[in-house]
């Protein structure tokens, strides 16, 4: 049995490394497309963490929505404008560098202070059965308001895109 | 040896899943490669490959060796790391959906309660691979091919999921095993509309003719894999064949009752024979229409999805829900 624990542990660190490497690539690469791939890798790593925590549904949704839809939309947006040789301008110098370091340090300190003060209670072995029924019932009964608010955001986005596209394409082939 | 005994069965299962996945992916690529060329030949009143081995049976082995020994040409203006990464992104995830497919009552990697969503999620990574391939090639044909592939895949995912959702509402489960077990009558009888919608979406999702706009060779040379050669091209091909296999498996599970058929001895294992027969029936269908129908125009493709398939599948879903809840 101890071997399984090692495997699970190894997987956990693998997903962590994946997440951090992807995030680093997303922030540091000069090509926008590389940044998107980094983002996709990072989100895949997070999906892996969900899987490791036992929520397959969340992991699957993470891949389906973030990698399968959001990253592809971003990539498509980039493809409309850039070519592979177009490097982003380096503007991390002078005052920008100071501001970047300052804001990063501030966020880090704020998070560190909060985390060090919080007493983490060990999680219960398993709160729900994590099955799709459990998720569905919770979303539609206990967290109904949040669920409806999120759907409102989506509705706004849909209406916005319809308004943007209402004019149609002038001169397009009918 | 106490510890060894306690973990051996699981380890053996992992090894079996890995080996089985590899056998399915590569075996399927060989069978499909041969089947496609032979069938294409016969549909066009030719003979197809005949020279190597009996009726060209060894042709694919020879082709594999050729592809492996070919030079990988990277265009000078391409984005080299992404160019090399794209076939890998395309090929690596195709092993995962095979884990949740119930090949027979006992042959299944593991049964997820969100099995269907798992398969669809993994399938959506392939779109990213196509997009990256098209962009990294830095070539107008590849770029157009990638754009078309994405528009097509994103669009056809919706009616596909809606048609399958009708069956999920009937069975109350996403688990592929659960859906197979719920079929006393094959769902092709109870959900004929969903079946036809799924069949159309299946062709579009795998980017095959008559919906192979992403690699329309008469206008885009070869679409997103114009610049790929040798093994990186064959990785794309193997990914495509495995994706065909997976969508056929889903069709078998959802509409043709999975393993059900005439009972054989040791049916919990030999059910795989019926399963594979049904799967290759769908594969034959995919090849059949590819070599029979001409390619559609892109606006026709989009109109078919948004104006016909999507409303029909929504209505179908609504009727199903009403009938189920009555």
XYZ file of C-alpha atoms in Angstrom:
500
model
C 0.000 0.000 0.000
C 2.895 2.314 0.723
C 3.792 2.229 -2.983
C 0.450 3.785 -3.896
C 1.124 6.633 -1.547
C 4.468 7.225 -3.269
C 2.802 7.146 -6.675
C 0.131 9.600 -5.525
C 2.776 11.824 -3.990
C 4.873 11.715 -7.165
C 1.810 12.595 -9.241
C 1.024 15.499 -6.957
C 4.515 16.962 -7.415
C 4.373 16.285 -11.143
C 1.142 18.285 -11.412
C 2.642 21.045 -9.275
C 5.695 21.265 -11.519
C 3.455 21.273 -14.585
C 1.361 24.095 -13.165
C 4.343 26.236 -12.189
C 6.266 25.604 -15.393
C 3.225 26.492 -17.449
C 2.620 29.626 -15.427
C 6.260 30.654 -15.760
C 6.128 30.099 -19.503
C 2.873 32.080 -19.728
C 4.443 35.049 -17.957
C 7.958 35.026 -19.321
C 7.762 34.019 -22.978
C 8.106 36.793 -25.523
C 5.886 35.156 -28.092
C 2.204 35.455 -27.304
C 1.468 32.021 -28.677
C 4.031 30.451 -26.347
C 2.332 32.245 -23.482
C -1.007 30.690 -24.452
C 0.538 27.227 -24.599
C 2.058 27.892 -21.195
C -1.361 28.863 -19.911
C -2.848 25.667 -21.334
C -0.123 23.579 -19.660
C -0.679 25.372 -16.376
C -4.444 24.795 -16.536
C -3.867 21.139 -17.367
C -1.713 20.905 -14.260
C -4.511 22.414 -12.187
C -6.936 19.894 -13.698
C -4.510 17.218 -12.584
C -4.563 18.638 -9.042
C -8.363 18.465 -9.013
C -8.105 14.882 -10.149
C -5.598 14.206 -7.399
C -8.013 15.677 -4.861
C -10.670 13.246 -6.038
C -13.016 15.460 -7.999
C -13.011 13.996 -11.488
C -15.921 16.153 -12.545
C -14.074 19.370 -11.778
C -10.919 18.118 -13.500
C -12.855 17.190 -16.617
C -14.654 20.535 -16.645
C -11.352 22.359 -16.213
C -9.948 20.678 -19.314
C -13.165 21.032 -21.294
C -13.701 24.717 -20.575
C -10.284 26.225 -19.995
C -8.067 24.198 -22.301
C -10.725 23.251 -24.842
C -12.483 26.593 -25.108
C -10.753 29.542 -23.432
C -7.206 28.790 -24.611
C -8.419 28.078 -28.120
C -10.312 31.353 -28.242
C -7.231 33.263 -27.056
C -5.033 31.441 -29.549
C -7.448 32.244 -32.351
C -7.419 35.902 -31.375
C -3.624 35.915 -31.506
C -3.555 34.148 -34.855
C -5.677 36.885 -36.379
C -3.029 39.460 -35.579
C 0.454 38.078 -35.101
C 2.981 36.057 -37.033
C 5.348 33.594 -35.351
C 8.327 35.933 -35.633
C 6.678 38.888 -33.902
C 8.266 39.252 -30.492
C 6.584 41.184 -27.739
C 8.392 44.346 -26.765
C 10.393 44.121 -23.571
C 9.135 46.816 -21.259
C 10.301 45.447 -17.941
C 12.858 48.150 -17.176
C 13.249 51.397 -15.249
C 10.126 52.466 -13.404
C 8.121 49.477 -14.676
C 10.603 47.078 -13.091
C 10.325 48.842 -9.726
C 6.534 48.841 -9.925
C 6.492 45.172 -10.856
C 8.755 44.191 -7.983
C 6.761 46.396 -5.580
C 3.363 44.983 -6.527
C 4.648 41.403 -6.508
C 6.149 41.888 -3.062
C 2.934 43.470 -1.776
C 0.770 40.587 -3.040
C 3.242 38.054 -1.683
C 3.309 39.713 1.744
C -0.473 39.988 1.884
C -0.895 36.338 0.964
C 1.892 35.247 3.295
C 0.414 37.179 6.230
C -3.037 35.683 5.639
C -1.731 32.170 5.180
C 0.528 32.245 8.224
C -2.288 33.475 10.460
C -4.851 30.976 9.278
C -5.089 27.829 11.315
C -5.764 25.141 8.758
C -8.068 22.493 10.080
C -7.287 19.118 8.554
C -9.874 18.328 5.931
C -12.462 15.716 6.669
C -11.778 12.447 4.908
C -14.432 13.055 2.336
C -17.211 15.586 2.662
C -19.499 14.569 -0.156
C -19.369 11.597 -2.428
C -18.033 13.926 -5.176
C -20.300 12.237 -7.664
C -22.032 14.199 -10.363
C -25.354 13.927 -8.477
C -23.755 15.522 -5.429
C -22.329 18.396 -7.475
C -25.613 18.935 -9.285
C -27.757 18.941 -6.165
C -25.427 21.338 -4.389
C -25.263 23.710 -7.327
C -29.011 23.851 -7.776
C -30.075 23.837 -4.110
C -27.459 25.160 -1.708
C -25.468 27.393 -4.072
C -28.351 28.291 -6.333
C -27.757 32.044 -6.076
C -24.096 31.833 -7.097
C -25.026 29.497 -9.930
C -27.666 31.898 -11.226
C -25.327 34.887 -10.917
C -22.698 33.098 -12.992
C -25.283 32.327 -15.633
C -26.180 36.024 -15.637
C -22.570 36.878 -16.530
C -22.691 34.388 -19.384
C -25.978 35.861 -20.575
C -24.446 39.340 -20.581
C -21.518 38.052 -22.604
C -23.811 36.418 -25.131
C -25.963 39.537 -25.507
C -22.820 41.649 -25.844
C -21.429 39.492 -28.614
C -24.760 39.564 -30.435
C -24.832 43.362 -30.250
C -21.253 43.547 -31.522
C -22.043 41.278 -34.438
C -25.436 42.788 -35.246
C -24.177 45.013 -38.027
C -23.108 41.977 -40.004
C -20.207 41.868 -42.400
C -20.426 44.651 -44.923
C -19.707 43.466 -48.408
C -19.749 39.841 -47.373
C -21.020 37.327 -49.871
C -24.708 36.853 -49.265
C 6.576 -10.653 -0.115
C 3.631 -9.374 1.831
C 3.806 -5.921 0.272
C 4.291 -7.249 -3.231
C 1.083 -9.239 -2.996
C -0.821 -6.255 -1.742
C 0.088 -4.013 -4.628
C 0.707 -6.452 -7.452
C -2.829 -6.630 -8.901
C -3.144 -2.885 -9.321
C 0.332 -2.611 -10.824
C -0.493 -5.393 -13.248
C -3.686 -3.587 -14.191
C -1.757 -0.380 -14.873
C 0.742 -2.226 -17.066
C -2.093 -3.976 -18.891
C -3.872 -0.683 -19.505
C -0.716 0.912 -20.915
C 0.098 -2.057 -23.140
C -3.529 -2.442 -24.209
C -3.792 1.242 -25.067
C -0.652 1.083 -27.184
C -1.893 -2.064 -28.946
C -5.240 -0.446 -29.720
C -3.710 2.800 -30.990
C -1.037 1.260 -33.208
C -3.062 -1.777 -34.232
C -5.968 0.425 -35.168
C -3.697 2.699 -37.197
C -2.378 -0.310 -39.125
C -5.818 -1.840 -39.705
C -7.411 1.461 -40.639
C -4.545 2.502 -42.880
C -4.862 -0.714 -44.820
C -8.664 -0.723 -44.762
C -8.904 2.847 -45.968
C -6.548 2.407 -48.896
C -8.049 -0.885 -49.913
C -11.641 0.349 -49.629
C -10.802 3.609 -51.375
C -9.349 1.569 -54.194
C -12.422 -0.594 -54.528
C -14.835 2.327 -54.317
C -12.976 3.864 -57.236
C -12.820 0.538 -59.148
C -9.094 0.125 -58.526
C -7.464 -2.617 -56.491
C -5.597 -0.547 -53.916
C -2.188 -1.742 -52.646
C -1.374 -5.152 -54.117
C 2.417 -5.472 -54.315
C 3.740 -6.034 -50.786
C 2.524 -9.250 -49.211
C -0.783 -10.980 -49.932
C -3.097 -8.326 -51.413
C -0.803 -5.630 -50.051
C -1.199 -6.675 -46.409
C 2.344 -5.619 -45.520
C 2.098 -2.270 -47.292
C 1.480 -0.382 -44.058
C 4.523 -1.945 -42.367
C 6.700 -0.818 -45.259
C 5.105 2.618 -45.160
C 5.751 2.847 -41.434
C 9.440 2.109 -41.936
C 9.563 4.679 -44.713
C 7.910 7.336 -42.567
C 10.233 6.648 -39.652
C 13.347 6.978 -41.789
C 12.252 10.181 -43.488
C 13.840 13.501 -42.687
C 11.865 15.888 -40.519
C 11.855 19.143 -42.439
C 11.262 22.241 -40.361
C 10.488 25.341 -42.423
C 12.993 28.146 -41.897
C 10.388 30.654 -40.751
C 8.450 28.241 -38.571
C 8.238 28.504 -34.816
C 10.485 25.507 -34.137
C 9.504 24.432 -30.601
C 5.781 24.724 -31.242
C 6.158 23.138 -34.667
C 7.663 20.051 -33.059
C 5.262 20.151 -30.110
C 2.025 20.182 -32.124
C 2.053 16.525 -33.282
C 2.853 15.490 -29.728
C -0.053 17.498 -28.294
C -2.238 15.863 -30.901
C -1.042 12.312 -30.328
C -0.399 12.113 -26.576
C -3.987 12.530 -25.282
C -5.550 9.912 -27.575
C -4.576 7.136 -25.160
C -6.665 8.524 -22.322
C -10.246 8.071 -23.635
C -9.443 4.414 -24.310
C -9.213 3.926 -20.541
C -12.892 4.574 -19.894
C -14.353 2.736 -22.894
C -16.055 -0.533 -21.852
C -14.693 -2.913 -24.480
C -16.445 -5.753 -22.687
C -17.859 -6.375 -19.231
C -14.398 -7.020 -17.795
C -12.110 -5.193 -20.231
C -12.168 -1.572 -19.169
C -9.475 0.617 -17.646
C -11.713 2.201 -15.049
C -15.311 3.300 -14.994
C -15.684 7.038 -14.384
C -19.052 8.431 -13.392
C -18.288 11.272 -15.823
C -16.975 8.978 -18.565
C -18.640 10.794 -21.459
C -17.423 14.209 -20.321
C -13.930 12.784 -19.894
C -13.861 11.585 -23.493
C -15.150 14.929 -24.786
C -12.674 16.902 -22.666
C -9.703 14.937 -23.945
C -10.993 15.257 -27.497
C -11.008 19.043 -27.169
C -7.228 19.085 -26.652
C -6.833 17.912 -30.252
C -8.280 21.222 -31.476
C -5.508 23.055 -29.668
C -2.949 20.833 -31.390
C -4.377 21.631 -34.820
C -4.351 25.326 -34.006
C -0.750 25.236 -32.817
C 0.313 23.222 -35.868
C -1.328 25.690 -38.220
C 0.150 28.700 -36.509
C 3.664 27.359 -35.987
C 4.021 26.409 -39.663
C 3.823 30.129 -40.494
C 2.103 29.408 -43.747
C -1.175 30.754 -45.060
C -2.567 27.371 -46.073
C -1.829 25.899 -42.666
C -3.321 28.894 -40.930
C -6.560 28.706 -42.927
C -6.747 24.986 -42.325
C -6.351 25.507 -38.597
C -9.000 28.236 -38.539
C -11.453 26.032 -40.348
C -10.715 23.064 -38.123
C -11.368 25.104 -34.998
C -14.570 26.700 -36.267
C -15.834 23.322 -37.386
C -14.880 21.405 -34.246
C -16.233 23.994 -31.843
C -19.501 24.186 -33.769
C -20.100 20.473 -34.156
C -19.265 19.693 -30.546
C -22.568 21.303 -29.515
C -25.103 19.182 -31.448
C -22.921 16.141 -30.738
C -23.128 16.694 -26.998
C -26.838 17.577 -27.162
C -27.696 14.413 -29.061
C -25.769 12.304 -26.542
C -27.337 14.257 -23.678
C -30.761 12.978 -24.752
C -29.535 9.478 -23.959
C -27.916 10.614 -20.728
C -31.314 11.918 -19.640
C -32.862 8.559 -20.427
C -30.276 6.577 -18.484
C -29.481 9.109 -15.737
C -25.755 8.477 -15.972
C -22.645 9.759 -17.744
C -20.815 6.515 -17.121
C -20.228 4.582 -20.330
C -20.629 1.291 -18.484
C -23.937 2.485 -17.045
C -25.212 3.413 -20.496
C -24.310 0.019 -21.920
C -26.080 -1.701 -19.038
C -29.178 0.477 -19.378
C -29.797 -0.681 -22.947
C -32.361 -3.429 -23.025
C -33.342 -2.070 -26.422
C -30.574 -0.487 -28.475
C -30.915 3.269 -28.318
C -30.687 3.495 -32.084
C -34.333 2.358 -32.002
C -35.454 4.757 -29.280
C -33.375 7.753 -30.408
C -33.085 7.591 -34.205
C -32.862 11.371 -34.567
C -30.052 11.612 -32.048
C -28.277 8.790 -33.872
C -28.388 10.562 -37.226
C -27.225 13.841 -35.664
C -24.395 12.031 -33.914
C -23.400 10.295 -37.125
C -23.084 13.608 -38.969
C -21.232 15.268 -36.102
C -18.921 12.274 -35.830
C -17.737 12.813 -39.402
C -17.281 16.545 -38.827
C -15.485 16.114 -35.503
C -12.879 13.802 -36.986
C -12.307 16.250 -39.869
C -12.984 13.714 -42.552
C -14.539 14.077 -45.979
C -17.121 15.278 -46.889
C -16.343 17.656 -44.011
C -12.536 17.689 -44.275
C -12.420 21.422 -44.902
C -9.400 21.668 -42.603
C -7.214 19.813 -45.066
C -9.066 20.396 -48.316
C -6.282 19.458 -50.688
C -7.814 21.147 -53.709
C -7.680 24.589 -52.074
C -5.350 24.388 -49.069
C -2.712 21.835 -50.237
C -3.104 19.826 -47.026
C -4.363 22.346 -44.515
C -2.780 22.394 -41.108
C -0.304 19.605 -41.822
C 1.007 21.014 -45.097
C 4.515 21.462 -43.699
C 4.726 18.215 -41.769
C 6.681 15.248 -43.022
C 7.861 11.878 -41.841
C 7.014 10.836 -38.330
C 5.450 14.125 -37.277
C 2.944 13.736 -40.104
C 2.255 10.138 -39.189
C 1.631 11.154 -35.576
C -1.167 13.387 -36.869
C -2.484 10.507 -38.955
C -2.400 8.095 -36.031
C -4.158 10.652 -33.843
C -6.840 11.017 -36.514
C -7.348 7.268 -36.809
C -7.513 6.889 -33.042
C -10.017 9.721 -32.816
C -12.111 7.917 -35.422
C -11.862 4.809 -33.295
C -12.947 6.705 -30.188
C -15.971 8.385 -31.772
C -16.964 5.007 -33.213
C -16.637 3.493 -29.730
C -18.883 6.207 -28.315
C -21.419 5.557 -31.077
C -21.300 1.838 -30.294
C -21.722 2.429 -26.570
C -24.564 4.900 -26.961
C -26.549 3.535 -29.859
C -25.644 -0.088 -30.575
C -25.659 -1.494 -27.070
C -21.897 -1.785 -26.590
C -21.023 -5.434 -26.163
C -24.517 -6.870 -26.508
C -24.882 -9.518 -29.151
C -25.226 -13.274 -29.460
C -23.790 -14.665 -26.185
C -20.455 -16.413 -26.532
C -18.620 -18.498 -23.914
C -16.799 -16.295 -21.361
C -18.939 -13.407 -22.484
C -17.455 -10.948 -19.998
C -14.282 -11.162 -22.091
C -15.477 -12.241 -25.530
C -17.996 -9.394 -25.680
C -15.082 -7.425 -27.121
C -15.601 -9.281 -30.406
C -19.087 -7.823 -30.833
C -17.869 -4.455 -29.632
C -15.036 -4.278 -32.160
C -17.311 -5.525 -34.951
C -19.709 -2.652 -34.292
C -16.857 -0.167 -34.001
C -15.396 -1.204 -37.330
C -18.851 -0.994 -38.865
C -18.798 2.701 -38.007
C -15.233 2.989 -39.275
C -16.335 1.409 -42.537
C -19.111 3.988 -42.696
C -16.579 6.804 -42.229
C -14.394 5.474 -45.029
C -17.396 4.767 -47.212
C -18.785 8.282 -47.194
C -15.309 9.793 -47.472
C -14.761 8.173 -50.828
C -18.361 8.567 -52.013
C -19.350 12.170 -51.417
C -17.669 15.360 -52.634
C -16.449 17.943 -50.153
C -18.975 20.500 -48.926
C -18.395 24.234 -49.064
C -17.482 25.867 -45.769
C -20.618 27.997 -45.444
C -22.744 24.933 -46.194
C -20.936 23.106 -43.423
C -21.579 25.887 -40.932
C -25.210 26.315 -42.008
C -25.816 22.605 -41.598
C -24.585 22.782 -38.022
C -26.067 26.032 -36.756
C -29.333 26.144 -38.717
C -30.324 22.493 -38.841
C -28.453 20.177 -36.479
C -28.462 22.456 -33.451
C -32.235 23.234 -33.454
C -33.149 19.632 -34.270
C -30.977 18.297 -31.476
C -32.430 20.837 -29.035
C -35.973 19.836 -29.958
C -34.999 16.191 -29.693
C -33.566 16.813 -26.246
C -36.701 18.664 -25.157
C -39.013 15.897 -26.364
C -36.829 13.304 -24.649
C -36.929 15.177 -21.359
C -40.707 15.557 -21.518
C -41.255 11.897 -22.386
C -38.829 10.677 -19.709
C -40.347 12.823 -16.971
C -43.976 12.069 -17.837
